[in-house]
Coordinates of C-alpha atoms in Angstrom, one line a residue:
X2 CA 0.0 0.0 0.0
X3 CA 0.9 3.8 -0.4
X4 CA 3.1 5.0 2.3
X5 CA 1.3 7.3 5.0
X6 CA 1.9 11.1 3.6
X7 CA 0.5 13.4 6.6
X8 CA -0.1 15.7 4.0
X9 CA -2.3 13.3 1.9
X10 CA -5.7 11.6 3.8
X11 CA -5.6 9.5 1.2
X12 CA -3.0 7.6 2.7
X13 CA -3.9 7.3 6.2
X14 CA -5.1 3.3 6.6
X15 CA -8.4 1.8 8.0
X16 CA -9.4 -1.8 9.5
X17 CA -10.5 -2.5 5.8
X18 CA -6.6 -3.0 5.3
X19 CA -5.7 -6.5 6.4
X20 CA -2.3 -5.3 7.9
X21 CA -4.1 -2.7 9.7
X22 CA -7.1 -4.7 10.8
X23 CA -6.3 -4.2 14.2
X24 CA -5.0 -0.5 14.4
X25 CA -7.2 1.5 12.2
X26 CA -5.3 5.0 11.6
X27 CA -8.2 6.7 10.0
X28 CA -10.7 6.2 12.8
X29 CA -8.4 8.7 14.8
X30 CA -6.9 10.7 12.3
X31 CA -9.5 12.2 9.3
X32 CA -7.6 15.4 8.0
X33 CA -4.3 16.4 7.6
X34 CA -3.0 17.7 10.4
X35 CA -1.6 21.5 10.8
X36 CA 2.1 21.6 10.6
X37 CA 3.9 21.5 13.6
X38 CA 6.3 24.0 14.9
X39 CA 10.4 24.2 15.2
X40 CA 11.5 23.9 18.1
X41 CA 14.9 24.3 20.2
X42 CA 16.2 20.6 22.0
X43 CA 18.8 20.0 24.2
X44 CA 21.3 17.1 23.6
X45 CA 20.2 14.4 25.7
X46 CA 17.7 12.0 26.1
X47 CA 16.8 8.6 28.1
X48 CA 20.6 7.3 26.7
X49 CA 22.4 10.2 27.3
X50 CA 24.8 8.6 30.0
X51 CA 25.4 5.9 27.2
X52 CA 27.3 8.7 25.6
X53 CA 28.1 8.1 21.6
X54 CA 27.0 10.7 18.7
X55 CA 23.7 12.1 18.4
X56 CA 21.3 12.3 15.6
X57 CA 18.5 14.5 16.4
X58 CA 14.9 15.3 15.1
X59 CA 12.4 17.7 16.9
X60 CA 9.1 17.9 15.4
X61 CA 10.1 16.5 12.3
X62 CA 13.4 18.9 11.8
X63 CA 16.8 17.7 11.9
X64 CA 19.0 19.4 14.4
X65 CA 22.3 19.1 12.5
X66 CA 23.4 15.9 10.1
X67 CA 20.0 13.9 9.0
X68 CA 22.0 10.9 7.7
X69 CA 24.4 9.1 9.2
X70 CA 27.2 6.4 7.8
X71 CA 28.8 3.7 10.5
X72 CA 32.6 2.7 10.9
X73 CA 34.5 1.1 13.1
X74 CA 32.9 0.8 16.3
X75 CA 30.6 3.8 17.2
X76 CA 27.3 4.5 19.1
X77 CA 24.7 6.2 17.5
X78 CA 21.6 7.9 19.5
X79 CA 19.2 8.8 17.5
X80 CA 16.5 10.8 18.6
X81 CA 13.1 11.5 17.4
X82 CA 11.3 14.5 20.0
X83 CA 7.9 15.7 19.6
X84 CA 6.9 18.8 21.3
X85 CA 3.5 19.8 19.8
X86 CA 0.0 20.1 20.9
X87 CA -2.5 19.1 17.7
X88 CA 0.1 19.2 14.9
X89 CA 1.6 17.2 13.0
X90 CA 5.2 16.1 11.9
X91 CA 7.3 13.6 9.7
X92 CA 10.9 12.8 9.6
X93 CA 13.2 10.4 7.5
X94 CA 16.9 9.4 8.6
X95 CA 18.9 6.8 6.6
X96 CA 22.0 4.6 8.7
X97 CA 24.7 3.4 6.4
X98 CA 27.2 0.7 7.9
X99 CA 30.3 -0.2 6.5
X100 CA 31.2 -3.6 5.7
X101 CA 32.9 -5.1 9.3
X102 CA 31.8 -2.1 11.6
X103 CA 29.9 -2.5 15.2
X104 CA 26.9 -0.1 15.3
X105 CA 25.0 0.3 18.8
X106 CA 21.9 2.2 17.9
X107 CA 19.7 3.9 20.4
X108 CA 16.9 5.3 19.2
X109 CA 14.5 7.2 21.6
X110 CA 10.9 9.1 20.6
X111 CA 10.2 10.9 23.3
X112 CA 6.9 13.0 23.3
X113 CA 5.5 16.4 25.3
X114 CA 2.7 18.3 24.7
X115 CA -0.8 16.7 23.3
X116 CA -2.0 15.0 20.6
X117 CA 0.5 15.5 18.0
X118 CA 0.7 13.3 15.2
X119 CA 3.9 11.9 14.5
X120 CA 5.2 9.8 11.6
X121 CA 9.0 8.7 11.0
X122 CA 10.7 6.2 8.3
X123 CA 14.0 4.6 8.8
X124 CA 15.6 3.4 6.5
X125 CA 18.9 1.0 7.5
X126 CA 21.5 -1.2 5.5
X127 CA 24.0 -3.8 7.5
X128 CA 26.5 -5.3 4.8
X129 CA 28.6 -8.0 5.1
X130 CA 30.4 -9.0 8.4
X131 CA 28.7 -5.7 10.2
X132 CA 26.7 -5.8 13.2
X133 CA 24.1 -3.7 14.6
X134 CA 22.3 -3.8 18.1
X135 CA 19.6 -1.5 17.8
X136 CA 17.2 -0.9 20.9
X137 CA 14.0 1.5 20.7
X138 CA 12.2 2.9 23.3
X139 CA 9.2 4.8 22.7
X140 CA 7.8 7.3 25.8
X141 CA 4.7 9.6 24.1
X142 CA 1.8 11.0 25.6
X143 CA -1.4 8.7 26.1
X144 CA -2.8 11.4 23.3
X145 CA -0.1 11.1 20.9
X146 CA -0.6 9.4 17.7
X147 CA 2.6 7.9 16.3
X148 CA 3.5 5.5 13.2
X149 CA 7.5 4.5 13.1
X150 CA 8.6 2.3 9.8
X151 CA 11.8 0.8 9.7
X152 CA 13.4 -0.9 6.7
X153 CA 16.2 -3.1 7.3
X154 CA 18.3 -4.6 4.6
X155 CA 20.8 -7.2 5.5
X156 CA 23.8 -9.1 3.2
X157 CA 24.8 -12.6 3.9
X158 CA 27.1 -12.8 7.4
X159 CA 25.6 -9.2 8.7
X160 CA 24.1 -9.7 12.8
X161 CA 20.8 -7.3 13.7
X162 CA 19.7 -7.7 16.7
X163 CA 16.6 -5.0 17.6
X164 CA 14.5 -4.6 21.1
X165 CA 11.8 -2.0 20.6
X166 CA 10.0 -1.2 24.3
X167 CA 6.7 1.1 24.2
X168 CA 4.2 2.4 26.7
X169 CA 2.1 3.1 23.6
X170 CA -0.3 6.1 23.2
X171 CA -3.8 6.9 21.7
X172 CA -2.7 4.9 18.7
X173 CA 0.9 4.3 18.1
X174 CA 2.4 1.2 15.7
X175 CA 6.1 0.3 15.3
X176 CA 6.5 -1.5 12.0
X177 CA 9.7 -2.9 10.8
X178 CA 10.4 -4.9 7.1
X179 CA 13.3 -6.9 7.3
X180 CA 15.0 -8.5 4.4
X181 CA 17.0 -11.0 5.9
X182 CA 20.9 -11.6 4.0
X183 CA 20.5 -15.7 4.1
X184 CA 23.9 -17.0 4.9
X185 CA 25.4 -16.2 8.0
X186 CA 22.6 -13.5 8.5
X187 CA 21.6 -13.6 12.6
X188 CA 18.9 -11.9 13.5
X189 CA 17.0 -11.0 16.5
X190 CA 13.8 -9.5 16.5
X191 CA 12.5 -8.5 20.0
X192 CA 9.6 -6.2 21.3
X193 CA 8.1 -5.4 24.4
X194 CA 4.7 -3.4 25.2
X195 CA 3.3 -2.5 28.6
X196 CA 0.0 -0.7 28.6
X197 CA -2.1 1.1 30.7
X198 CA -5.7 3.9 30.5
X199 CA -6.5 3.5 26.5
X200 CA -3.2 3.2 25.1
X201 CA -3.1 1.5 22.4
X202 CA 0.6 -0.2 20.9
X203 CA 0.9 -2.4 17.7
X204 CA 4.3 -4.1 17.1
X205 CA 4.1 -5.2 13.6
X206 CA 7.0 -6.7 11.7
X207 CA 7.9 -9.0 8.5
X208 CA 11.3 -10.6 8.2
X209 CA 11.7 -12.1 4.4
X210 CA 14.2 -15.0 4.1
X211 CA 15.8 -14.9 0.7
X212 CA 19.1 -17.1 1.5
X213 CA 20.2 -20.4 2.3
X214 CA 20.9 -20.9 5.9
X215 CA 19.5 -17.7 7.4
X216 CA 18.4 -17.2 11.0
X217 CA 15.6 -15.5 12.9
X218 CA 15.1 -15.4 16.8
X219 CA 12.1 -13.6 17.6
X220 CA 10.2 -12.9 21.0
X221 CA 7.8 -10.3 22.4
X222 CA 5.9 -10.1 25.5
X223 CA 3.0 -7.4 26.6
X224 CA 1.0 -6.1 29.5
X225 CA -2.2 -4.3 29.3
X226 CA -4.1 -2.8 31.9
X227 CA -7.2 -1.2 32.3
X228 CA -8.6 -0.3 28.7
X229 CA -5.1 -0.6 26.8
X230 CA -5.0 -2.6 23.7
X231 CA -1.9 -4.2 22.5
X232 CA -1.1 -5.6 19.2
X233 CA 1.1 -8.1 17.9
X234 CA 1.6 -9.0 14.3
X235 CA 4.5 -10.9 13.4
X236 CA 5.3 -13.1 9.7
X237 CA 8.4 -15.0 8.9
X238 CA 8.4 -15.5 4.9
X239 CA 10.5 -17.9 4.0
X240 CA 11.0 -17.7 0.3
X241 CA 12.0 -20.4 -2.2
X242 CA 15.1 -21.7 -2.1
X243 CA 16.0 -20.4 1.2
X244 CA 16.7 -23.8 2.2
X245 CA 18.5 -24.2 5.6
X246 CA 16.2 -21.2 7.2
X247 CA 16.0 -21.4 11.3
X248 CA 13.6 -19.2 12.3
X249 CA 11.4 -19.1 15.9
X250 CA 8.9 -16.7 17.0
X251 CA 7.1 -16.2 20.2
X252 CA 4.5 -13.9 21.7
X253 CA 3.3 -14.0 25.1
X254 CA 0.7 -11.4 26.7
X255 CA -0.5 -10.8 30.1
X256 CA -4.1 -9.4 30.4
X257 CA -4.4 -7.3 33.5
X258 CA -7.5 -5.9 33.5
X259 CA -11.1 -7.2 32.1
X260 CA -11.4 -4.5 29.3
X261 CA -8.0 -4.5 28.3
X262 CA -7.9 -6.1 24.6
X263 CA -4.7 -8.7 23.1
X264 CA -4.7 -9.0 19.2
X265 CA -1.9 -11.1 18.0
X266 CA -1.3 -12.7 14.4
X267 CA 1.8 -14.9 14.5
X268 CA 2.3 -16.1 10.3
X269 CA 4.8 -18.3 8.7
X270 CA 4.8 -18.4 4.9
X271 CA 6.9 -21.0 3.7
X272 CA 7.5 -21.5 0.3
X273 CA 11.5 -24.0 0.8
X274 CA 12.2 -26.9 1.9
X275 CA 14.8 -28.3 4.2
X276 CA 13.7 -25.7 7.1
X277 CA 12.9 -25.6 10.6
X278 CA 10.3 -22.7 11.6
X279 CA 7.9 -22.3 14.3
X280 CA 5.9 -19.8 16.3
X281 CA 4.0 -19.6 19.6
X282 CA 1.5 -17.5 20.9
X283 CA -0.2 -17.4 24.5
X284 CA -2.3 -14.8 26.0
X285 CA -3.2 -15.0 29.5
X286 CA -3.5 -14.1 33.3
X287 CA -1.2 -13.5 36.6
X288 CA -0.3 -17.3 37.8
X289 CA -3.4 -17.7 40.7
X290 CA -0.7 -19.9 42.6
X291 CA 2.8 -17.7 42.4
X292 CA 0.8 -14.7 43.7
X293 CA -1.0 -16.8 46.0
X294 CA 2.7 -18.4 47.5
X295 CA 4.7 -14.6 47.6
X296 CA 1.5 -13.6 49.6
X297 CA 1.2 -15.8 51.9
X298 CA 5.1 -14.9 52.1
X299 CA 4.0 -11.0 53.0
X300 CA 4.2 -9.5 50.5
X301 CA 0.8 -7.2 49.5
X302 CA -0.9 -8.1 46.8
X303 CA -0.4 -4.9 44.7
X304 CA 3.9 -5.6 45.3
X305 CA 3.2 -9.5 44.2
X306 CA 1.3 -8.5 40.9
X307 CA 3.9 -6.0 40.0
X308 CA 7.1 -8.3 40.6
X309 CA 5.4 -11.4 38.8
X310 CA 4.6 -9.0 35.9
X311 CA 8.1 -7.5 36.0
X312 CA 9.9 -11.2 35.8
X313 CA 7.7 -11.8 32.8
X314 CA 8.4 -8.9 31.0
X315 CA 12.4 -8.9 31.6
X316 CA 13.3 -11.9 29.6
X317 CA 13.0 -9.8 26.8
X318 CA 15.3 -7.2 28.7
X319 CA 17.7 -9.8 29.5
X320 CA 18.0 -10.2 25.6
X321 CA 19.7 -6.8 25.0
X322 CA 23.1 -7.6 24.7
X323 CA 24.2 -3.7 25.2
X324 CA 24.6 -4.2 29.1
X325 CA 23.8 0.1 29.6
X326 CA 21.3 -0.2 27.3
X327 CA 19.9 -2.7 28.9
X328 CA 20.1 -1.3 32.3
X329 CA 18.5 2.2 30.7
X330 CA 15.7 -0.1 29.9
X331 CA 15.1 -2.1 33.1
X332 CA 15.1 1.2 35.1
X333 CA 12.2 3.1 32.4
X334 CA 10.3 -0.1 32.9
X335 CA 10.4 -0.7 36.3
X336 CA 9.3 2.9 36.7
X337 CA 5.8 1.8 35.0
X338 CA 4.9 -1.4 36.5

C-alpha cells in the first residue's frame, strides 16, 4: 500500500486493510493535520549517560546531520522528539554501515505536549560481516498518535539484533520490514509493550528469508491494563530456495485488566524446503498460585502482581546484549509497573 503522507488523507489506513485490521489510523486521524512548529532541544535524552554521537529530530526537523554512515565501532543515539500540541510532523533518517563495523543504535521518541501526530521512516543497510544492536524505546503521551517504519536490509554474514519497548499512546504502531541476508545473517527480532488507560501499541513486523541458511530469533511479551490494547503482528516469509532457514517466534501477553484487549497474528509463509520454523502465541492471566505463594510470604498483593509482571516482562530485557542499554531499559520499565 501507499506510504502514510501526513499531507495526503488518502494515505492514512483503516481496519478494511488486512495489515491494519487491528489498528485503524483513519478512525483517529480524518484530516491532515496543521504543521507543527520548530522547536529548540537540548542534547540528551533517556541514553544520554550511554554517551556516543547524536542524531536529532524535533518535530520532524533535523538538528544538524540527517544521515548518518557507521565505521569502526561507534554508538549512535538517535532521537526523534515531539513537542507539539494538535500538529503534525514527519521525519526520514537513513543509517549506512560499513562492511565489518559494530553499530549500537539507540533510538528514543520521546513526546511532550498533546495530541501530535507523529510519523517517521528509517531506513537502515547492514553489509557484510557488520553488526548492529539497535534498541528502541518509545515514551509519548497517552494522546499522541505515532507511526515509526523501519526498513532493514541485511547481506549474507551481517548480525541485527533489535529490542523495541513502548508504553504506547492513543494509537501508536512500530513496524519494521526486514530482508534478511541468508547465509550467515543472525537476527533477532524482539519487542516489548506495557500498557495502561487506553493506550493503544501495535508491534508489527515481516522478516523475508531470501538465503540459504538464514536465521531469525524472535520474542515479544506485553501487559495491558485497564482499557489498553496491544497488538502483535509478526510473519516469517521464507522464500523459495531459502533452504536451511531457522527461524522461531514467540509472543506472550499478560491481560491485566477485564477490558483490556490482546490482538496477535503470528504467520509463517513457507515456500523451501529443508527448514525448521515455528511460532507460539499465549495470552493469558497472573499465575493464581505464584501470587498466592509470595502472599502468603508477605508480600501485599499490589507488590506480588507488579514483581510477577516484572519477571515476565524482563526476559525480553535480559535479551539486549548492550549491558547500559539494557540497564537504561530495566530502570524506564520498572518505573511503569
Amino acid at each position: 500500500m501507499t506510504a502514510l503522507d501526513l499531507r495526503d488523507p488518502s494515505t492514512f489506513p483503516s481496519r478494511r486493510v488486512e495489515a491494519w485490521k487491528y489498528t485503524d489510523l483513519a478512525r483517529v486521524l480524518r484530516e491532515t493535520p496543521p504543521p507543527s512548529p520548530p522547536v529548540t532541544i537540548a542534547p540528551g535524552g533517556p541514553f544520554a549517560a550511554l554517551g556516543g554521537e547524536e542524531l536529532a529530530f524535533a518535530n520532524g526537523r533535523a538538528v544538524g546531520a540527517d544521515a548518518f554512515v557507521a565505521s569502526g565501532e561507534q554508538t549512535l543515539r538517535l532521537r526523534f522528539v515531539s513537542d507539539a500540541t494538535g500538529t503534525g510532523h514527519s521525519a526520514a533518517v537513513r543509517i549506512a554501515v560499513r562492511p565489518g563495523a559494530r553499530l549500537t543504535l539507540l533510538e528514543s521518541h520521546e513526546g511532550a505536549g498533546a495530541a501530535y501526530v507523529a510519523n517517521y521512516r528509517l531506513e537502515l543497510d547492514i553489509p557484510a560481516g557488520a553488526e548492529v544492536t539497535r534498541v528502541v524505546l518509545v515514551d509519548e503521551p497517552a494522546d499522541a498518535i505515532s507511526v515509526a517504519v523501519t526498513n532493514v536490509k541485511t547481506a549474507p554474514g551481517a548480525v541485527y539484533r533489535h529490542t523495541a519497548i513502548t508504553s504506547g499512546a492513543r494509537l501508536q504502531r512500530q513496524e519494521t520490514h526486514l530482508a534478511h541476508g541468508g547465509e550467515g545473517t543472525e537476527i533477532t527480532l524482539d519487542g516489548l509493550y506495557a500498557l495502561s488507560g487506553e493506550r493503544h501499541a501495535d508491534l508489527t513486523s515481516v522478516v523475508r528469508h531470501g538465503g540459504l541458511n538464514g536465521v531469525t530469533s524472535q520474542l515479544t511479551k506485553g501487559v495491558v491494563r485497564d482499557t489498553a490494547r496491544g497488538v502483535f503482528q509478526g510473519k516469517i516469509v521464507v522464500e523459495r530456495g531459502a533452504d536451511g532457514t531457522d527461524a522461531r517466534m514467540g509472543h506472550h501477553a499478560l491481560i491485566l485488566g477485564e477490558r483490556a484487549e490482546v490482538d496477535a497474528k503470528p504467520e509463517l509463509e513457507i515456500y523451501a524446503d529443508d527448514v525448521q520454523c515455528a511460532h507460539g502465541n499465549t495470552v493469558g492471566n497472573l499465575d493464581e498460585d505464584a501470587l498466592f505463594y509470595l502472599q502468603a510470604r508477605g508480600l501485599p498483593a499490589d507488590e506480588a502482581r507488579a514483581l510477577l509482571t516484572q519477571a515476565f516482562l524482563f526476559e525480553v530485557v535480559d535479551r539486549i546484549v548492550h549491558e547500559g542499554a539494557r540497564e537504561e531499559v530495566r530502570s524506564w520499565l520498572t518505573a511503569r509497573l
